mmCIF file of C-alpha atoms in Angstrom:
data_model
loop_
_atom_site.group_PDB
_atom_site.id
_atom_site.type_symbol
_atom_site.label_atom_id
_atom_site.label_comp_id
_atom_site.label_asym_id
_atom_site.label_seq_id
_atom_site.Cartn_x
_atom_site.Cartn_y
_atom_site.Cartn_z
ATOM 1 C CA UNK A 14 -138.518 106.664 4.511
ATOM 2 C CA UNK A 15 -141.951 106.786 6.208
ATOM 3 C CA UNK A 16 -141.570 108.752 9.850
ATOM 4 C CA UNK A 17 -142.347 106.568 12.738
ATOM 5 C CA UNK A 18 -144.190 108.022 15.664
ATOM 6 C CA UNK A 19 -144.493 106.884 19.229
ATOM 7 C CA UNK A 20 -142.512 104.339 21.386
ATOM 8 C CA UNK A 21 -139.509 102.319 19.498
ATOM 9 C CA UNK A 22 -140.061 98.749 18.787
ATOM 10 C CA UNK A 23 -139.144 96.364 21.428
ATOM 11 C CA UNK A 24 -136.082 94.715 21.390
ATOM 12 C CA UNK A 25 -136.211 91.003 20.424
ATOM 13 C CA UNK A 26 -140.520 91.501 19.675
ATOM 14 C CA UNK A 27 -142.176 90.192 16.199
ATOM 15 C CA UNK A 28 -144.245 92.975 14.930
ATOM 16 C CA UNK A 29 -146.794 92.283 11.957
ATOM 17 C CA UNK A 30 -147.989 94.748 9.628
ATOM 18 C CA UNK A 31 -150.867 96.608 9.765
ATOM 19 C CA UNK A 32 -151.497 98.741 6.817
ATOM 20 C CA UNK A 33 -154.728 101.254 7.684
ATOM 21 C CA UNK A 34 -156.483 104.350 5.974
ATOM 22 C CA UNK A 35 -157.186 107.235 8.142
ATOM 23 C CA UNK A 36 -158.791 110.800 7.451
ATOM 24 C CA UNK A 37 -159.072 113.817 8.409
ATOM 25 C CA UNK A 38 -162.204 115.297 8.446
ATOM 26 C CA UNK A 39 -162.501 119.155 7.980
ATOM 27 C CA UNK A 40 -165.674 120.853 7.163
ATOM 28 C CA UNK A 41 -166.501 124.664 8.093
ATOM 29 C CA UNK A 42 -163.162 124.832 10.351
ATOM 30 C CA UNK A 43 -163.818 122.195 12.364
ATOM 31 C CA UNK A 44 -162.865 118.814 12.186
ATOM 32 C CA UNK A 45 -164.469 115.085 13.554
ATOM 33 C CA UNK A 46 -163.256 112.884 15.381
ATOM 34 C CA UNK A 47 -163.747 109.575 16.633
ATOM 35 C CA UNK A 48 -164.236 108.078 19.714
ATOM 36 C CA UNK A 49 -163.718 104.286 21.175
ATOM 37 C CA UNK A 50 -164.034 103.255 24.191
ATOM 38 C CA UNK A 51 -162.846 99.974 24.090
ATOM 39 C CA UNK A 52 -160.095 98.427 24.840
ATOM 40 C CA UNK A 53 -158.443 102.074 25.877
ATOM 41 C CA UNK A 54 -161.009 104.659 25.988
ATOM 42 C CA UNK A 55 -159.484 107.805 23.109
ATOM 43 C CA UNK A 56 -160.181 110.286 20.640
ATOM 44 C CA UNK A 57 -158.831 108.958 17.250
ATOM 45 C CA UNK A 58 -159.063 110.583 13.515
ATOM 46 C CA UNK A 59 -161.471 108.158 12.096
ATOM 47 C CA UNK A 60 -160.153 105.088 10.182
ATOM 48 C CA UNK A 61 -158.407 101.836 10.789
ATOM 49 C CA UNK A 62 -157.426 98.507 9.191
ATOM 50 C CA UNK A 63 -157.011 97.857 5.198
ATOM 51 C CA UNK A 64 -158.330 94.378 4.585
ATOM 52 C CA UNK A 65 -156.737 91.881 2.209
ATOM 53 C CA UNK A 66 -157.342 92.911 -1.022
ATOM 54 C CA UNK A 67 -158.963 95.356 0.143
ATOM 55 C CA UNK A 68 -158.007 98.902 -1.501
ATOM 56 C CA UNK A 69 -156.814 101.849 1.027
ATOM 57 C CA UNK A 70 -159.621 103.865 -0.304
ATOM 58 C CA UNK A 71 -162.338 101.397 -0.144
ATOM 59 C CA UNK A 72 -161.029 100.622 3.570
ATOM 60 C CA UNK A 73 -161.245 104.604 4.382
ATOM 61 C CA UNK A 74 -164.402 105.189 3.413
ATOM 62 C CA UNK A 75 -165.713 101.647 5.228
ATOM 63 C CA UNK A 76 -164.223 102.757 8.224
ATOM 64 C CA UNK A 77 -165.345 106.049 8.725
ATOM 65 C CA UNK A 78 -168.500 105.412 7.916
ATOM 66 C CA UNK A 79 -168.985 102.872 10.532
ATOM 67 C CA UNK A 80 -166.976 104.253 13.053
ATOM 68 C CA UNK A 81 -168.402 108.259 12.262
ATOM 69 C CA UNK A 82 -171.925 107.406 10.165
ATOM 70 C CA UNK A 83 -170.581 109.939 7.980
ATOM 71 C CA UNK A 84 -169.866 109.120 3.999
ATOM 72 C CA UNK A 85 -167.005 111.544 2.655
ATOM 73 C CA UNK A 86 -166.221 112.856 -0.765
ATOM 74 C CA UNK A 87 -163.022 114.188 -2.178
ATOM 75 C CA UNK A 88 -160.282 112.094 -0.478
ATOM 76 C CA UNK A 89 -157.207 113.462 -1.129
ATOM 77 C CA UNK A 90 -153.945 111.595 0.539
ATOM 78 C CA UNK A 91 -151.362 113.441 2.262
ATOM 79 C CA UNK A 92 -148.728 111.413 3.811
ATOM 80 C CA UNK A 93 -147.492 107.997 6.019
ATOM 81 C CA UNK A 94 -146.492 107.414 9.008
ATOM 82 C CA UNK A 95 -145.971 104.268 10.914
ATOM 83 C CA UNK A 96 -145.657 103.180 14.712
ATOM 84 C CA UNK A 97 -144.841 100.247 16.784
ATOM 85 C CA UNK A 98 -147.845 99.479 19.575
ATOM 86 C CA UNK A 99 -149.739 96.537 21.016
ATOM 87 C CA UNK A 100 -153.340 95.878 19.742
ATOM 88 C CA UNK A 101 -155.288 94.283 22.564
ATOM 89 C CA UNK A 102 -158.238 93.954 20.405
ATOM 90 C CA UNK A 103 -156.325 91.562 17.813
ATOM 91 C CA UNK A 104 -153.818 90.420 21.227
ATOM 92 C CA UNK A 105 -150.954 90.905 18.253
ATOM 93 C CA UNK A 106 -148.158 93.288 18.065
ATOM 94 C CA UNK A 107 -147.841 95.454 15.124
ATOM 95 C CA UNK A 108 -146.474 98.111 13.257
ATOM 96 C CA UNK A 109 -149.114 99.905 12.127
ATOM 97 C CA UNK A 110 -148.493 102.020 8.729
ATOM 98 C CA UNK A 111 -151.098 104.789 8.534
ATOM 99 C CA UNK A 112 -151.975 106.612 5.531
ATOM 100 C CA UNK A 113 -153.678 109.980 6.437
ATOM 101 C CA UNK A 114 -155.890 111.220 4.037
ATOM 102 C CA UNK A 115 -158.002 114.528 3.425
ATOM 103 C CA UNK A 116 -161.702 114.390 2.751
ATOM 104 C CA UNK A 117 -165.075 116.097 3.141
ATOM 105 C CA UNK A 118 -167.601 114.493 5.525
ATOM 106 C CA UNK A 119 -170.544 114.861 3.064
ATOM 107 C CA UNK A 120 -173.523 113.695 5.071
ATOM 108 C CA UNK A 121 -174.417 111.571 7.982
ATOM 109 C CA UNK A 122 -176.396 108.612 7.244
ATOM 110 C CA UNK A 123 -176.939 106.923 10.584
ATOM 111 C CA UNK A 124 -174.729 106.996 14.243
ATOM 112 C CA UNK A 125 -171.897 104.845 14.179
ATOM 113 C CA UNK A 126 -172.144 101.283 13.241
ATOM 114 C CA UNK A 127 -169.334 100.557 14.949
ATOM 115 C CA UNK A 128 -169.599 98.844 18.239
ATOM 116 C CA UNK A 129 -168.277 101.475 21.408
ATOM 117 C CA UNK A 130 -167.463 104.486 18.885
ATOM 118 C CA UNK A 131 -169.042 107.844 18.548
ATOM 119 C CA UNK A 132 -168.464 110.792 16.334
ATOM 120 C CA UNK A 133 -167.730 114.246 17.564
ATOM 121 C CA UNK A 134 -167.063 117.247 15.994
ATOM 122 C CA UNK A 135 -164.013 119.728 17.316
ATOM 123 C CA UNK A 136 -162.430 122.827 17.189
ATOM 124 C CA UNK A 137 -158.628 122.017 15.921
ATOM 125 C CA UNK A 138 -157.462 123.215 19.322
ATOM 126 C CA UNK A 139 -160.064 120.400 20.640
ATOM 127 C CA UNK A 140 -158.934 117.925 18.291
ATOM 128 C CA UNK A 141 -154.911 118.746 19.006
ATOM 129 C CA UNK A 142 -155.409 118.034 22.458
ATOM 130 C CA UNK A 143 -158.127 115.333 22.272
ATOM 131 C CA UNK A 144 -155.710 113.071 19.938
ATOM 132 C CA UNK A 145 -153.579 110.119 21.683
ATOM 133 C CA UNK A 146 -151.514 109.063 18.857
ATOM 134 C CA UNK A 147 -148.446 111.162 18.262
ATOM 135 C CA UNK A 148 -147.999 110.706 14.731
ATOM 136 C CA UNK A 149 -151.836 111.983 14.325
ATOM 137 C CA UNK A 150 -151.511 114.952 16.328
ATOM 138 C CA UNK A 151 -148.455 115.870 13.795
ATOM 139 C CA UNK A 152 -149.882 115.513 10.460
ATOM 140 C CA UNK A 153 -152.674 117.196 11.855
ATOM 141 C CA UNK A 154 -150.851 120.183 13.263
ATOM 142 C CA UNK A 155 -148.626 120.475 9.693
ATOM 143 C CA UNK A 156 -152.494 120.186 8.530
ATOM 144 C CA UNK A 157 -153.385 123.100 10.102
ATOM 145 C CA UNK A 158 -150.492 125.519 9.523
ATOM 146 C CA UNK A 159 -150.372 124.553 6.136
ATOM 147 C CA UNK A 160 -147.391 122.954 6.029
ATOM 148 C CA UNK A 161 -146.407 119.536 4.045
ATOM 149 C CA UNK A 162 -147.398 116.888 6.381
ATOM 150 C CA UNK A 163 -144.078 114.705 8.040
ATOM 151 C CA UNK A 164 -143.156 112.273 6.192
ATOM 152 C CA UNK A 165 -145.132 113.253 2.886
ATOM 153 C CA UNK A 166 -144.019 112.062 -0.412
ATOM 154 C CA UNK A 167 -146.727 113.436 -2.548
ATOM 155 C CA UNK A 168 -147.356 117.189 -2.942
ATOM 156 C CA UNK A 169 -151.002 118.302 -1.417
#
């Protein structure tokens, strides 16, 4: 069973799936982030939506580069989780099933391509409290203590 993070479904409410690729980017103890500004201003771990047929690594390293600039080596994946939410910016509802993966930021190529997103680099005390999404904050807390990430089914 993948954990689900975040506010139940709504009662009666279509959701469609949204499968996504997301990372977590550590490089000499500190970690970067994303941030958007539209349509809810946040700090995110960089990622977002796989593409049909699209595969979830293809999709991960697409999306942080344009969201970070950044190209990353040595993705390793650690867990699932999923959550119910509203995406103005697609005006659907969804349940979103996020892959988290490990990898390396390896160099920056260019700011982000991504329209309203910039790339910042934290302490993981920054990054705990900067992140919105529940289900990040907890894979990247059992991230940081060293502990299997909730909801894992692979070994790390």
């Amino acid at each position: 069973m993948i954990a689900r993070y975040g506010k139940p479904p709504l009662a009666g409410q279509a959701y469609r799936r949204r499968p996504g690729a997301y990372a977590i980017l550590w490089r000499d103890g500190r970690l970067l982030l994303t941030h958007q500004q539209r349509p809810v201003p946040e700090f995110q771990l960089p990622g977002g939506g796989i593409d049909a047929p699209e595969h979830a690594l293809a999709a991960l390293h697409r999306e942080v580069a344009e969201e970070t600039g950044w190209i990353i080596g040595q993705p390793r994946y650690l867990t699932a989780y999923r959550r119910f939410c509203f995406m103005p910016d697609y005006d659907i509802y969804a349940e979103k099933r996020c892959q988290i993966w490990l990898a390396r930021p390896i160099r920056r190529l260019s700011d982000p391509t991504e329209p309203g997103h910039s790339a910042h680099w934290m302490t993981p005390r920054q990054a705990l409290a900067a992140l919105q999404d529940p289900g990040s904050r907890a894979v990247l807390r059992a991230f940081l203590a060293g502990r299997q990430p909730p909801g894992s089914s692979r070994t790390t």
